[in-house]
Amino acid sequence: MAGNTFGEIFRLTTFGESHGAAMGGVLDGMPAGIWVDLEAVQVALDRRKPGQGALTTARKESDTVEFLCGFHPVPNAEGHVQTLGSPIGFQIRNADAHSKDYDALAQTFRPSHADYTYQAKYGLRDYRGGGRSSARETVSRVVGGALASALLPKDLQIHAYVQRMAGVGIPEDAVFAPADARNHSTGCPHPETASAMETALLTLKDQGDTAGGVIACQITGVPAGWGEPVFDKLHARLGYAMLGINAAKGIEFGSGFAGSESTGSRQNDAFTNLGQTSTNHSGGIQGGISNGMPIEFRIAFKPIASIRQEQNSVDAAGRPVTLKIEGRHDPAVLPRALPIVEALAALVLADFYLAQRFQLNA
Amino acid sequence: MAGNTFGEIFRLTTFGESHGAAMGGVLDGMPAGIWVDLEAVQVALDRRKPGQGALTTARKESDTVEFLCGFHPVPNAEGHVQTLGSPIGFQIRNADAHSKDYDALAQTFRPSHADYTYQAKYGLRDYRGGGRSSARETVSRVVGGALASALLPKDLQIHAYVQRMAGVGIPEDAVFAPADARNHSTGCPHPETASAMETALLTLKDQGDTAGGVIACQITGVPAGWGEPVFDKLHARLGYAMLGINAAKGIEFGSGFAGSESTGSRQNDAFTNLGQTSTNHSGGIQGGISNGMPIEFRIAFKPIASIRQEQNSVDAAGRPVTLKIEGRHDPAVLPRALPIVEALAALVLADFYLAQRFQLNA
Amino acid sequence: MAGNTFGEIFRLTTFGESHGAAMGGVLDGMPAGIWVDLEAVQVALDRRKPGQGALTTARKESDTVEFLCGFHPVPNAEGHVQTLGSPIGFQIRNADAHSKDYDALAQTFRPSHADYTYQAKYGLRDYRGGGRSSARETVSRVVGGALASALLPKDLQIHAYVQRMAGVGIPEDAVFAPADARNHSTGCPHPETASAMETALLTLKDQGDTAGGVIACQITGVPAGWGEPVFDKLHARLGYAMLGINAAKGIEFGSGFAGSESTGSRQNDAFTNLGQTSTNHSGGIQGGISNGMPIEFRIAFKPIASIRQEQNSVDAAGRPVTLKIEGRHDPAVLPRALPIVEALAALVLADFYLAQRFQLNA
Amino acid sequence: MAGNTFGEIFRLTTFGESHGAAMGGVLDGMPAGIWVDLEAVQVALDRRKPGQGALTTARKESDTVEFLCGFHPVPNAEGHVQTLGSPIGFQIRNADAHSKDYDALAQTFRPSHADYTYQAKYGLRDYRGGGRSSARETVSRVVGGALASALLPKDLQIHAYVQRMAGVGIPEDAVFAPADARNHSTGCPHPETASAMETALLTLKDQGDTAGGVIACQITGVPAGWGEPVFDKLHARLGYAMLGINAAKGIEFGSGFAGSESTGSRQNDAFTNLGQTSTNHSGGIQGGISNGMPIEFRIAFKPIASIRQEQNSVDAAGRPVTLKIEGRHDPAVLPRALPIVEALAALVLADFYLAQRFQLNA
């Protein structure tokens, strides 16, 4: 219940504070004999790295993952290595940590950050860069997710993209490929929308303000039958994972909130064959179990709380103070959150993929 | 990973198929010495019982909970009994189970039900009334939640209410008390809206159609400090629990999806004192941990899939069939889902309440 | 951590106090489609039933298991039923519960029973027949184990037998078949030893005294590769399970304590082929994982603490008292513990059997 | 179920292969605000270090633990640091790894090692020094146990000592202090016995042979009430932990196997006061819960399997081979196992210590 482990069979435990010696994790439950391209893991990690454009912070994080164990010592011709079935331990050293930037915040609680709640919970906190509550912790989730992807069937594809940001969204009738999210620094796969988003975002940045938005995710290639009844429904576990991402405040599957306004006769997905329906209002999940159609969900992200404007707050004694957060901060979390969403989806799916092996007698 | 247990320290395991001998559960992790009013548990159970009005099915479920163990044999003057610290086992016998109504469905998959996905997962299924996938399973969650409420601090209040249904919603500026949800069969605490909802719902019912909607939940009295970092954030666990409710398709906390359209300068909740903020866009949770403000979230429920209209589907061999679901079915799941939402909220909070005892040294 | 659940993938949760309404349990993680002979479960339960001879108590427990859910409604020609993949809930009602026999003990702690420790732990206890600490709880483990056996490969055989009791043991050079344990009320498969044990036991019974002893267990048909590294070694999990049996005070695998007096050159088991060794000092387990040879272990049971002799103790205030335990009690726990040992072995093995499915890629 | 995590609330996950980049672990569930002397952790680690005398291997392991996170950045005057409540990650780099010594073993299975069983389980293995099955993994358990000790009440004392080794044991009537185990390289606290053990051990070493023995452990200062019913009895969890130590083949509590030969009238521990009994045949545990008396148990260790004598075995194809294990190996595992036993005892107790906080209402 300490909150640092995710997964039942395929389990990722992460550790690390933003300005400590290292971030890292242990992935346990990976079957033996899986070939892994460790360079592909680093590529996934590079996608969430800051310092890649005007839209992201200038902090230069090295973000180089070192694997400590879990692989057979002899690589194949492509340089891939094979899992041993033992836990995979890894670390990402923290560098470029300007702790002094944060000293002023040791006695003040930044609004809508975790400063106050951590203090209330633990009685003390690492105030440097948010400590354990920092989004920097997600480096470990990205590594775990990249390893999960190596386990999953090759035709299973996970694509997250920025659908709305800074009040700008992809039009309903727009045609685009989710995978094109990688082509633009906003993470939006629709070029016209991406440009408009960028403009809106830079305006906010100039004002010292920040934006929220919505990330959509589409998963194809999941066969019917993944997920568990009652509490561990496929969408309940996906929701559990996604709501744990920093700044996530909501999630909906298939037609979601809009569908709740509709009627059964319009929302029901008629079967056209086994594993195929004429519509997909269910978002690929019925009764908590995949039905063979694409899995679709949307995540709401609040605007980043670190704004460069003066704000009212209180100090450790509850006395009024004003504060202004300086330092390097993104105007929106969404572009860098895409690989995190994909990583968590892969972690959730890997768990269910392995769980389904229990049903081989069926 | 079999999906039938929820909670880490305070753990509810449920069992039962809709038309088997009994539903039931085991609640483990309840501390010893807690006084429980077992009649209050039955009252909670009665709230989700069908057959209570024009809006709910005519199925007469007895829904009487029998406690099998876990309490000291000597009650106090009020008839309350004390927990022993051992697991609390309970059952609710299934009665009035018209299995024959369902025989026709053994070879057909009802659209947007779990029939096909269970068959795909397990290779066989109990086709009578949905078997394990039936919403009848939630009787056990309601019992578990009522027991959780006995553990939680007395000033902690959980109130769920129907905010939107059949396209009708409480106006933004309406004044109402969430607790009044119990006064109307729709579960809507705002009388004018409740009447309009009822009318809309009865119209749909006449058409053999069904409605979806939104349940809102407000929790007061949670002190700052509940929740865990990273994966087990308070809202991630609440989302995990709520998305496991039959027909739930989305959830949002605080300003949620609407807030994702806003900016940091407008969304940040300025502290006015320790545990107090001038706004509550965060919905009472910051960094995944309660901040002392009311916890607020909204759940989207899809329209009930069992409609009395002819639908297209396929049989076990994938051949086209048409089917029309007869029998007794509610036009909307929301009124009866209110005690389920409250029960799951109590289960989630009981877990964090106990987890917080580890921090006594802080 | 409440102690009432065993297993990671194949999980048994038990509930019930000795003199409450019912004992019972939930078995979760059973794959779908397994055929189960429910009458065979009742037969296993009958083996641990008291009232079967001079050596066991006269208490007439009905011990009839009722299955509440988890099976497909349509049996096959032999009357066997198929698992649904959903949790199997079951209960055994408590009958013939002479609660008044125990009233005198409400304020006194029986020596070497759990009365005092439960009071110290929980601050209250169900003093009737030991409450949750009663060996009656093991009915649920026997049911769980019988279900586990239905899952395990048919050529996997588990045989427990009484090797030593009341100071009488099977000679080292005796020839016998472990399965013959069922032929004698002592549970000893070697007829001459069984007779001598019975005589020694009846003498102790006449004196109001009780005996301890050693149960040996042999498991054949486990392929090489079951078990997990480090903490979940096959023998560590077996030891964990067996030490949880009431009155168990020790366990050893293979040559165990005797082998600790020997040397490496004499203890090492030389391989003669893959999965075959010339000796079996390791008891079928090397590095915590099965090696294909028979798994062998021995469990030490202390003498039953309920003796019909006057004993010194203290009351709830710590004041000296004397007490004499009346009522019906066995002179030794071992004969009735045999099906419990076998049940727990089956539960442990079912967990590892399923876990090994993760390694299919290897 | 992957076997690399121990504990329910206070959880240690370890990782690392003997000749990989690093060993390490993550300790989760440590409450915030606990002061820890990190140098004391290193001291505990040094106690299991090889290369400390004629009785241990010459392998020079650096065994320096590096903490990666989990502590507040500001130490107190003594240099101690405070836990944050977040996971404590740590690593011990592997140095002096003579991998080539092991290349010859890649195609051969050493008798009574885990080579064959790992190959059978996973389909591949890291053959260098046993990989994950190496006793080197226990460095992580020692670190975890030292951190657990910082949490436990100060008057709780855990002392393991070598009671029997190489066929030499402490006489029953000998007077000695368990804590003196640290004064002699054998780990035996009774000087005369220690000398005899050393002589016997060196003789075996000269013969290229190895010895087994028994480690006894005494724990004082545990209040009555720790432990859980049914499956998680205090001695069941201790047994689970101890049987996971490399080469452990048996465990007994209190009078154990000897007590199973006795009678109830002689074995029962009469209460003399609350939390006090006139004898301690129960080894401080009754009904699976501590009774306030010293907790006592004994662990049987088999002789080390790595002997410098020619042995018969088979290769990967099952063909007969002979092999002789060269390299640096201890003649007995017991002296270095003492800190491991103490570490695991501390881990088990820390879990129950925190679990008992749930019972504050009692």
GROMACS .gro file of N, CA and C in nm, chain D residues 207-294:
model
  264
 1293GLN      N    1   4.048  -3.153   0.327
 1293GLN     CA    2   4.001  -3.266   0.247
 1293GLN      C    3   3.920  -3.222   0.125
 1294GLY      N    4   3.908  -3.091   0.107
 1294GLY     CA    5   3.824  -3.041  -0.002
 1294GLY      C    6   3.678  -3.066   0.025
 1295ASP      N    7   3.644  -3.082   0.150
 1295ASP     CA    8   3.505  -3.112   0.184
 1295ASP      C    9   3.443  -2.993   0.260
 1296THR      N   10   3.314  -3.004   0.288
 1296THR     CA   11   3.242  -2.893   0.351
 1296THR      C   12   3.152  -2.945   0.462
 1297ALA      N   13   3.106  -2.852   0.546
 1297ALA     CA   14   3.025  -2.889   0.662
 1297ALA      C   15   2.892  -2.816   0.664
 1298GLY      N   16   2.795  -2.878   0.730
 1298GLY     CA   17   2.668  -2.814   0.759
 1298GLY      C   18   2.661  -2.778   0.906
 1299GLY      N   19   2.541  -2.750   0.952
 1299GLY     CA   20   2.528  -2.719   1.094
 1299GLY      C   21   2.394  -2.655   1.125
 1300VAL      N   22   2.386  -2.604   1.247
 1300VAL     CA   23   2.260  -2.547   1.293
 1300VAL      C   24   2.284  -2.406   1.348
 1301ILE      N   25   2.207  -2.311   1.304
 1301ILE     CA   26   2.209  -2.176   1.361
 1301ILE      C   27   2.086  -2.162   1.451
 1302ALA      N   28   2.111  -2.118   1.574
 1302ALA     CA   29   2.001  -2.089   1.666
 1302ALA      C   30   1.978  -1.939   1.669
 1303CYS      N   31   1.856  -1.898   1.694
 1303CYS     CA   32   1.827  -1.756   1.700
 1303CYS      C   33   1.734  -1.728   1.818
 1304GLN      N   34   1.768  -1.626   1.892
 1304GLN     CA   35   1.686  -1.586   2.006
 1304GLN      C   36   1.648  -1.439   1.990
 1305ILE      N   37   1.521  -1.411   2.007
 1305ILE     CA   38   1.471  -1.274   1.993
 1305ILE      C   39   1.402  -1.235   2.122
 1306THR      N   40   1.448  -1.131   2.185
 1306THR     CA   41   1.386  -1.084   2.309
 1306THR      C   42   1.326  -0.944   2.287
 1307GLY      N   43   1.229  -0.912   2.370
 1307GLY     CA   44   1.171  -0.778   2.363
 1307GLY      C   45   1.052  -0.767   2.272
 1308VAL      N   46   1.003  -0.878   2.219
 1308VAL     CA   47   0.880  -0.874   2.138
 1308VAL      C   48   0.760  -0.880   2.232
 1309PRO      N   49   0.676  -0.780   2.231
 1309PRO     CA   50   0.559  -0.784   2.320
 1309PRO      C   51   0.459  -0.890   2.274
 1310ALA      N   52   0.371  -0.929   2.364
 1310ALA     CA   53   0.265  -1.022   2.327
 1310ALA      C   54   0.175  -0.957   2.224
 1311GLY      N   55   0.131  -1.034   2.123
 1311GLY     CA   56   0.033  -0.984   2.027
 1311GLY      C   57   0.081  -0.970   1.885
 1312TRP      N   58   0.208  -0.999   1.857
 1312TRP     CA   59   0.256  -0.988   1.719
 1312TRP      C   60   0.236  -1.121   1.648
 1313GLY      N   61   0.194  -1.114   1.524
 1313GLY     CA   62   0.165  -1.233   1.445
 1313GLY      C   63   0.019  -1.227   1.402
 1314GLU      N   64  -0.017  -1.311   1.307
 1314GLU     CA   65  -0.154  -1.310   1.256
 1314GLU      C   66  -0.208  -1.453   1.259
 1315PRO      N   67  -0.339  -1.469   1.256
 1315PRO     CA   68  -0.396  -1.603   1.264
 1315PRO      C   69  -0.378  -1.682   1.134
 1316VAL      N   70  -0.406  -1.808   1.143
 1316VAL     CA   71  -0.422  -1.900   1.031
 1316VAL      C   72  -0.294  -1.911   0.947
 1317PHE      N   73  -0.283  -1.839   0.836
 1317PHE     CA   74  -0.172  -1.861   0.744
 1317PHE      C   75  -0.049  -1.779   0.781
 1318ASP      N   76  -0.068  -1.663   0.839
 1318ASP     CA   77   0.046  -1.575   0.865
 1318ASP      C   78   0.087  -1.576   1.011
 1319LYS      N   79   0.089  -1.695   1.067
 1319LYS     CA   80   0.138  -1.711   1.205
 1319LYS      C   81   0.283  -1.661   1.211
 1320LEU      N   82   0.318  -1.608   1.324
 1320LEU     CA   83   0.452  -1.551   1.339
 1320LEU      C   84   0.560  -1.653   1.302
 1321HIS      N   85   0.544  -1.777   1.348
 1321HIS     CA   86   0.648  -1.876   1.316
 1321HIS      C   87   0.638  -1.924   1.172
 1322ALA      N   88   0.518  -1.916   1.111
 1322ALA     CA   89   0.505  -1.954   0.970
 1322ALA      C   90   0.578  -1.853   0.882
 1323ARG      N   91   0.566  -1.725   0.918
 1323ARG     CA   92   0.637  -1.622   0.841
 1323ARG      C   93   0.788  -1.629   0.866
 1324LEU      N   94   0.829  -1.655   0.990
 1324LEU     CA   95   0.972  -1.670   1.017
 1324LEU      C   96   1.027  -1.791   0.940
 1325GLY      N   97   0.950  -1.900   0.940
 1325GLY     CA   98   0.993  -2.018   0.868
 1325GLY      C   99   1.005  -1.992   0.719
 1326TYR      N  100   0.906  -1.923   0.667
 1326TYR     CA  101   0.905  -1.884   0.525
 1326TYR      C  102   1.032  -1.805   0.492
 1327ALA      N  103   1.065  -1.709   0.576
 1327ALA     CA  104   1.183  -1.625   0.552
 1327ALA      C  105   1.312  -1.706   0.563
 1328MET      N  106   1.322  -1.786   0.668
 1328MET     CA  107   1.449  -1.855   0.694
 1328MET      C  108   1.474  -1.966   0.593
 1329LEU      N  109   1.369  -2.036   0.551
 1329LEU     CA  110   1.385  -2.144   0.453
 1329LEU      C  111   1.422  -2.089   0.316
 1330GLY      N  112   1.410  -1.959   0.298
 1330GLY     CA  113   1.453  -1.898   0.174
 1330GLY      C  114   1.603  -1.867   0.172
 1331ILE      N  115   1.670  -1.886   0.286
 1331ILE     CA  116   1.815  -1.864   0.288
 1331ILE      C  117   1.884  -1.982   0.218
 1332ASN      N  118   1.981  -1.950   0.137
 1332ASN     CA  119   2.053  -2.055   0.064
 1332ASN      C  120   2.105  -2.161   0.161
 1333ALA      N  121   2.080  -2.286   0.129
 1333ALA     CA  122   2.130  -2.403   0.204
 1333ALA      C  123   2.047  -2.436   0.328
 1334ALA      N  124   1.945  -2.359   0.361
 1334ALA     CA  125   1.860  -2.392   0.476
 1334ALA      C  126   1.769  -2.508   0.437
 1335LYS      N  127   1.763  -2.610   0.521
 1335LYS     CA  128   1.683  -2.728   0.489
 1335LYS      C  129   1.583  -2.763   0.599
 1336GLY      N  130   1.579  -2.687   0.707
 1336GLY     CA  131   1.483  -2.718   0.812
 1336GLY      C  132   1.480  -2.609   0.916
 1337ILE      N  133   1.371  -2.604   0.991
 1337ILE     CA  134   1.358  -2.505   1.099
 1337ILE      C  135   1.266  -2.564   1.204
 1338GLU      N  136   1.294  -2.530   1.329
 1338GLU     CA  137   1.204  -2.572   1.438
 1338GLU      C  138   1.196  -2.461   1.541
 1339PHE      N  139   1.081  -2.451   1.605
 1339PHE     CA  140   1.053  -2.345   1.703
 1339PHE      C  141   1.037  -2.407   1.841
 1340GLY      N  142   1.092  -2.339   1.941
 1340GLY     CA  143   1.082  -2.388   2.078
 1340GLY      C  144   1.143  -2.527   2.086
 1341SER      N  145   1.069  -2.620   2.146
 1341SER     CA  146   1.126  -2.754   2.160
 1341SER      C  147   1.115  -2.836   2.032
 1342GLY      N  148   1.045  -2.787   1.932
 1342GLY     CA  149   1.048  -2.842   1.797
 1342GLY      C  150   1.034  -2.992   1.784
 1343PHE      N  151   1.127  -3.053   1.709
 1343PHE     CA  152   1.118  -3.197   1.684
 1343PHE      C  153   1.130  -3.276   1.814
 1344ALA      N  154   1.216  -3.233   1.905
 1344ALA     CA  155   1.230  -3.303   2.033
 1344ALA      C  156   1.098  -3.298   2.109
 1345GLY      N  157   1.032  -3.185   2.106
 1345GLY     CA  158   0.905  -3.171   2.177
 1345GLY      C  159   0.795  -3.259   2.121
 1346SER      N  160   0.808  -3.297   1.995
 1346SER     CA  161   0.705  -3.383   1.935
 1346SER      C  162   0.710  -3.524   1.992
 1347GLU      N  163   0.818  -3.555   2.061
 1347GLU     CA  164   0.832  -3.687   2.125
 1347GLU      C  165   0.774  -3.686   2.267
 1348SER      N  166   0.740  -3.568   2.315
 1348SER     CA  167   0.698  -3.553   2.455
 1348SER      C  168   0.545  -3.558   2.466
 1349THR      N  169   0.494  -3.524   2.583
 1349THR     CA  170   0.349  -3.526   2.606
 1349THR      C  171   0.298  -3.387   2.642
 1350GLY      N  172   0.169  -3.369   2.630
 1350GLY     CA  173   0.107  -3.241   2.661
 1350GLY      C  174   0.136  -3.195   2.803
 1351SER      N  175   0.130  -3.286   2.896
 1351SER     CA  176   0.149  -3.247   3.036
 1351SER      C  177   0.289  -3.195   3.062
 1352ARG      N  178   0.386  -3.242   2.982
 1352ARG     CA  179   0.524  -3.194   3.000
 1352ARG      C  180   0.557  -3.075   2.909
 1353GLN      N  181   0.487  -3.064   2.800
 1353GLN     CA  182   0.518  -2.958   2.703
 1353GLN      C  183   0.444  -2.827   2.729
 1354ASN      N  184   0.327  -2.834   2.788
 1354ASN     CA  185   0.250  -2.710   2.809
 1354ASN      C  186   0.329  -2.611   2.895
 1355ASP      N  187   0.319  -2.486   2.858
 1355ASP     CA  188   0.388  -2.379   2.932
 1355ASP      C  189   0.288  -2.311   3.025
 1356ALA      N  190   0.299  -2.338   3.152
 1356ALA     CA  191   0.205  -2.281   3.250
 1356ALA      C  192   0.229  -2.132   3.266
 1357PHE      N  193   0.119  -2.055   3.264
 1357PHE     CA  194   0.132  -1.911   3.285
 1357PHE      C  195   0.167  -1.882   3.431
 1358THR      N  196   0.259  -1.790   3.453
 1358THR     CA  197   0.289  -1.743   3.589
 1358THR      C  198   0.243  -1.597   3.603
 1359ASN      N  199   0.222  -1.534   3.490
 1359ASN     CA  200   0.167  -1.399   3.489
 1359ASN      C  201   0.127  -1.369   3.344
 1360LEU      N  202   0.068  -1.254   3.321
 1360LEU     CA  203   0.036  -1.216   3.185
 1360LEU      C  204   0.166  -1.198   3.108
 1361GLY      N  205   0.185  -1.270   3.002
 1361GLY     CA  206   0.307  -1.258   2.924
 1361GLY      C  207   0.425  -1.333   2.981
 1362GLN      N  208   0.399  -1.418   3.081
 1362GLN     CA  209   0.510  -1.495   3.140
 1362GLN      C  210   0.469  -1.639   3.163
 1363THR      N  211   0.555  -1.731   3.123
 1363THR     CA  212   0.529  -1.872   3.145
 1363THR      C  213   0.649  -1.933   3.217
 1364SER      N  214   0.622  -2.041   3.291
 1364SER     CA  215   0.729  -2.103   3.372
 1364SER      C  216   0.830  -2.174   3.284
 1365THR      N  217   0.788  -2.227   3.172
 1365THR     CA  218   0.877  -2.285   3.072
 1365THR      C  219   0.852  -2.214   2.940
 1366ASN      N  220   0.935  -2.246   2.839
 1366ASN     CA  221   0.916  -2.180   2.709
 1366ASN      C  222   0.928  -2.283   2.595
 1367HIS      N  223   0.859  -2.394   2.612
 1367HIS     CA  224   0.862  -2.496   2.507
 1367HIS      C  225   0.799  -2.444   2.379
 1368SER      N  226   0.712  -2.347   2.390
 1368SER     CA  227   0.645  -2.290   2.273
 1368SER      C  228   0.737  -2.198   2.193
 1369GLY      N  229   0.853  -2.165   2.249
 1369GLY     CA  230   0.944  -2.076   2.178
 1369GLY      C  231   0.889  -1.936   2.159
 1370GLY      N  232   0.807  -1.891   2.257
 1370GLY     CA  233   0.760  -1.753   2.255
 1370GLY      C  234   0.642  -1.727   2.164
 1371ILE      N  235   0.585  -1.833   2.108
 1371ILE     CA  236   0.475  -1.816   2.012
 1371ILE      C  237   0.365  -1.916   2.043
 1372GLN      N  238   0.243  -1.868   2.062
 1372GLN     CA  239   0.129  -1.958   2.086
 1372GLN      C  240   0.013  -1.918   1.994
 1373GLY      N  241  -0.038  -2.016   1.922
 1373GLY     CA  242  -0.143  -1.987   1.825
 1373GLY      C  243  -0.093  -1.896   1.713
 1374GLY      N  244   0.038  -1.893   1.696
 1374GLY     CA  245   0.095  -1.814   1.587
 1374GLY      C  246   0.122  -1.669   1.624
 1375ILE      N  247   0.102  -1.636   1.751
 1375ILE     CA  248   0.116  -1.497   1.796
 1375ILE      C  249   0.210  -1.494   1.916
 1376SER      N  250   0.296  -1.393   1.921
 1376SER     CA  251   0.394  -1.383   2.029
 1376SER      C  252   0.324  -1.373   2.163
 1377ASN      N  253   0.384  -1.437   2.264
 1377ASN     CA  254   0.322  -1.437   2.398
 1377ASN      C  255   0.404  -1.357   2.501
 1378GLY      N  256   0.507  -1.289   2.455
 1378GLY     CA  257   0.587  -1.208   2.545
 1378GLY      C  258   0.715  -1.274   2.592
 1379MET      N  259   0.727  -1.403   2.572
 1379MET     CA  260   0.849  -1.476   2.609
 1379MET      C  261   0.949  -1.470   2.493
 1380PRO      N  262   1.077  -1.502   2.517
 1380PRO     CA  263   1.175  -1.499   2.408
 1380PRO      C  264   1.134  -1.592   2.293
   0.00000   0.00000   0.00000
